[in-house]
Amino acid sequence: MTSVRPYQDQGAAPRPGLRERKRRRTLSDIQGEALRLFVAQGYEQTTIEQIAEAAEVSPSTVFRYFATKEDLVLTDEYDPVILASLAAGPLGEPAITAMRRVLTETLAEIVEQDPRCS
């Protein structure tokens, strides 16, 4: 007899717990506010304090999620997925082939699983 998981697809990963959902939301809020401020007033003119205030967190919370101001631009929530897929590839795979494979596989998975992509 097959067990049916309520409220999720058979192949879907389990929904993250409350703590992880809050962590992701905070990370997204901080980065979103930072990018908004960078566009509005420029990267150099934007301070961590302004970003923290806009995201309604403390400056230390910003640094808990992003080690540097540059990481606010360079860090992506999908980086770990991309890196894992890259590491799982065949040894000796040419770099451009590996990146094409990883991006194709990863983006397809992200679009399929992330409700924001609908």
Steps between C-alpha positions, in 0.01 A plus 500: 500500500637841399511782750352826374652825623222755554531852359799432275584325177629145522841601364528831684748558778351551846405857581765676709424563866392836639852602603637433150209681334561804725873487425434493126247781526740717701783433256274587207369816670850624579630433151190644335524823698873524433451462124216753506720752682797434272285580197344807663811665644802304381708223651768722653248740655294225663600402854440179689305706754262621226454145375433373852246774564320434171490125571393562862797312647816603682832555320638195680218293350598621153855380567372169638347428158758678281863516614574805284310770317617344173330172596165679487549519123702185437318248721205311362272258683560245226881500534509182714283313247719610211822409683366156596398430141840614376678273750283203395609526137748271329872551565681669217186662359595822316406810699261644241326164461470466878352849538254443215392166653471640851305809398264301277431239769486746788283760332252235388478369857465850647222597260320175574525528881499873578147646511644847430585381149137425408 
